Amino acid sequence: MKFARSVWKILVAIKDGLVLLLLLLFFGALYALLTLRPTPGAVQSGALYLALEGPVVEERARLKPMQLLSGGGPSKAVQERDVVRAIEAAAGDERIKAVVLDLESFAGGSQVAMTRIGAAMDKVRAAKKPVLVRAGLYTDDSVQIAAHASEAWVDPLGGALVAGPGGTNLYFKALLDRLKIKAHVFKVGTYKSAVEPFTRENASPEAKEALGAVYSALWEAWQADVKKARPKADIQLVTSDPVKWISASGGDAAKAAVAAGLVDRIGDKVAFGNRVAEIVGKDTAGGEGAFKGTALATYLADQTPSTDGKAIAVVTIAGDIVDGDAGPGSAGGDRIAVLVDKAAASGDYAALVVRVDSPGGSVTAAERIRAAIARMKAKKIPVAVSMAGLAASGGYWVSTPADRVFAEPATITGSIGIFAIIPSFEEALGKAGIGTDGVRTTALSGQPDVFGGFSPTAEAVIQQQIDSGYARFVRLVADARHKTPAEIDRIAQGRVWDGGTARQLGLVDEFGGIDAALAWAAKAAGATTWHPVYLGTAADPFGALLDQLADSEADSAHVLGTPGGASDFAALTAQRQGALAQQLLGDLSRLLGGAGAQVYCLECAGMAPSAEPVATPPANTWLALLGRIAG
C-alpha cells in the first residue's frame, strides 16, 4: 500500500511539474507576442506600399478582447496622420523608390483628409519619385487621391464615378403617425435639422438652404483640388451626362475613365504589380505581380519621432461625443477630460492642440471636455484648435476655449444649436385598447408619462432646459469669439457652415491644418524647437497584439490587397444600400436610445467616418433620464 501511495505521489508530482512547465511556456509565449513589434530593420529598398483598407479616419478605434473573441469589433480603418507621415517621410528616404497606394478596399474619408494625403503625395513627386495608385472602382474620394498620382490605374472591369456631395436622409413622420407614436421634439435653432426626420416628411427649406450652401463650397473646393493636380481631368464631361460619357467608350467604364483623364492606365493587379516591379524591382520570393517594398506598419515603426525641444500635447476628439470612457474612435467625455487634466497637471507640456473631427453629441460630455480644456488654458498654457473635416455642434462646443482656431476651406463647422427627442405611445396604446389613469400630487407626478402622454408642464420644463442649454452655448461662443450673444445668435440657430464662410463670420481664425496649429502653439509657448505628443496613444502591448491578430495587412508588398471595396457600379449600389440601413438604425436609436439633450449635427454625421459604434450614454442628467424612460 505504501508503494502504491509513493507511486501516486510521484505521478502527481510529475503532473504538477508538467502543468507548471506548460504554464511557464504559455506565459513566455504570451509575453513574446505582447512585446512583438514590426521590425524597423525590415524596411527594404523598394516601394512604400500603403493598402488603405476601410475609411481614413482621424483616430482609429482599438479592438477590445471580447470583440476579438466574438468576431465583432470596429471595422478596419487607417489613421490619416499615419498615412501622411509615412508618405512625407518617403519623399526624403533614399530606400523608398516609389510610393504605391492600393485603394482596392478603400472606404473613403473626409475631403480635408483627402486633401492632406494629396499634398503629401505632391511632396513625393516633387522629390522626383513616382506615386502609383490602383483601384477597382474610383469614387469621389479616391478620384481626389488619384489626381495627385503620377500613374493612376483602374481594373479592366472597374471604372470611375464622380457624384459630388449630397444625398438623401430618411424621414419618419408618416411612419410614426401610422404607428401612433408621438415624437416630442424640444429644440432651439431654425436650422437644427437633426430633429426633422421625426417631425417632417421631407427636408425644410431652411435645411436645404444651409446644406446646399455648404455642399456648393465643398464641391468647388474638390474640383479646384482635382483640376490643379490633374489639369487634363474633364470633370464637366463626367458629371454633366454620365450615360453619354460612358456610352462614348462603348459602355466600357474603365476606358471612359481614361478618356476623361481621371486615370492613366487600365490593368489588373498583376499588370499593376509588374509595372511597380519595373520601377522598384521584382520580389523573387513572391508570385506574379510581386514587387519589393515595405508596408505601412513596418515603415512607421522605422520612423523614430523627434523628441527635441518642448512637448506640445495633442488631444484628438474624433467621432460622436458620448458620455463615459468610450474610445478611441469615439469621443468619450470622461476619457478625454482625464487625458487633458493629467497633461495639465504633469507640467510636461508647453501648449495644447485640440484636433476635432466630430459632429457632436451629448451636451454633458461636450461640457466635460470643454471644461477640462478651459482648466488647462487657465494655467496659462496656449491652446489651439485644429478642425479636421468636421467640427460641428458639440464639435464646436469643445472648441470654444481655444486661443486660436484653425480650419480648412472644406471643414464643416457651426451647427450651434441644441435639441432633445423623446417618444410617447399614448395614441398607440389607446388604439390597442389600453388606457392609463392614476393619482397625482403635483403637476410633474408620473411625468414624463411615455404611456399616458406628456403634460404641458413637463413639456414646458424640458423646453426651458433646452433653451437654457442653447443660451449657454451661444454665450460660450460669444465669449470665445469676442462678440455679443446677439451677434452669435444670428449666425447660430443650428446652421452649418463651410470653413471659408465660418472664417468670414469670425467662427474660425485662419486656414491651416494641424501642422499650422502646432506651429502657432509652439510660437505662443516661446518654443523654437518642439515635438507633438498625442495623448492617449501610449504603448499598449496587449492592444497591439489584438490589432495584429485582427489585421490582415501583409507586412510586405509581396501581394497586393484583396478586393474588399466596390468593384463596379452595381456593387457600389449594394454597399450604399447597406449604408442606408445603418443610417436607419442610427436615426431610430436617436429616437429610442435615451440620448438626452444633444448638440449634434445629424446632416454632418456621415461626413466623418466613425471608427467605433456609439455607446448609449448613462442617465446622468434629467433629460437623459427622460430619454431612457422613453426608450
mmCIF file of N, CA and C in Angstrom, residues 171 190 193 196 200 202-209:
data_model
loop_
_atom_site.group_PDB
_atom_site.id
_atom_site.type_symbol
_atom_site.label_atom_id
_atom_site.label_comp_id
_atom_site.label_asym_id
_atom_site.label_seq_id
_atom_site.Cartn_x
_atom_site.Cartn_y
_atom_site.Cartn_z
ATOM 1 N N TYR A 171 -36.836 60.127 -43.486
ATOM 2 C CA TYR A 171 -37.817 60.908 -42.725
ATOM 3 C C TYR A 171 -38.940 59.970 -42.259
ATOM 4 N N THR A 190 -33.399 77.574 -35.855
ATOM 5 C CA THR A 190 -34.204 77.471 -37.070
ATOM 6 C C THR A 190 -33.679 76.373 -37.984
ATOM 7 N N SER A 193 -31.715 70.852 -38.116
ATOM 8 C CA SER A 193 -32.458 69.856 -38.885
ATOM 9 C C SER A 193 -32.280 68.443 -38.365
ATOM 10 N N GLU A 196 -35.648 67.015 -37.807
ATOM 11 C CA GLU A 196 -36.620 66.988 -38.904
ATOM 12 C C GLU A 196 -37.042 65.582 -39.346
ATOM 13 N N ARG A 200 -41.030 65.849 -39.842
ATOM 14 C CA ARG A 200 -41.398 66.192 -41.209
ATOM 15 C C ARG A 200 -41.288 64.959 -42.109
ATOM 16 N N ASN A 202 -40.108 65.525 -45.203
ATOM 17 C CA ASN A 202 -39.042 65.933 -46.112
ATOM 18 C C ASN A 202 -38.239 67.040 -45.438
ATOM 19 N N ALA A 203 -37.177 67.456 -46.112
ATOM 20 C CA ALA A 203 -36.316 68.490 -45.541
ATOM 21 C C ALA A 203 -36.991 69.856 -45.636
ATOM 22 N N SER A 204 -36.787 70.669 -44.631
ATOM 23 C CA SER A 204 -37.348 72.015 -44.640
ATOM 24 C C SER A 204 -36.568 72.893 -45.615
ATOM 25 N N PRO A 205 -37.163 73.961 -46.115
ATOM 26 C CA PRO A 205 -36.436 74.891 -46.982
ATOM 27 C C PRO A 205 -35.186 75.457 -46.305
ATOM 28 N N GLU A 206 -35.275 75.710 -44.987
ATOM 29 C CA GLU A 206 -34.118 76.241 -44.268
ATOM 30 C C GLU A 206 -32.962 75.237 -44.260
ATOM 31 N N ALA A 207 -33.293 73.961 -44.032
ATOM 32 C CA ALA A 207 -32.258 72.928 -44.014
ATOM 33 C C ALA A 207 -31.607 72.794 -45.390
ATOM 34 N N LYS A 208 -32.427 72.824 -46.445
ATOM 35 C CA LYS A 208 -31.877 72.713 -47.791
ATOM 36 C C LYS A 208 -31.005 73.912 -48.140
ATOM 37 N N GLU A 209 -31.423 75.083 -47.687
ATOM 38 C CA GLU A 209 -30.636 76.286 -47.949
ATOM 39 C C GLU A 209 -29.259 76.184 -47.300
#
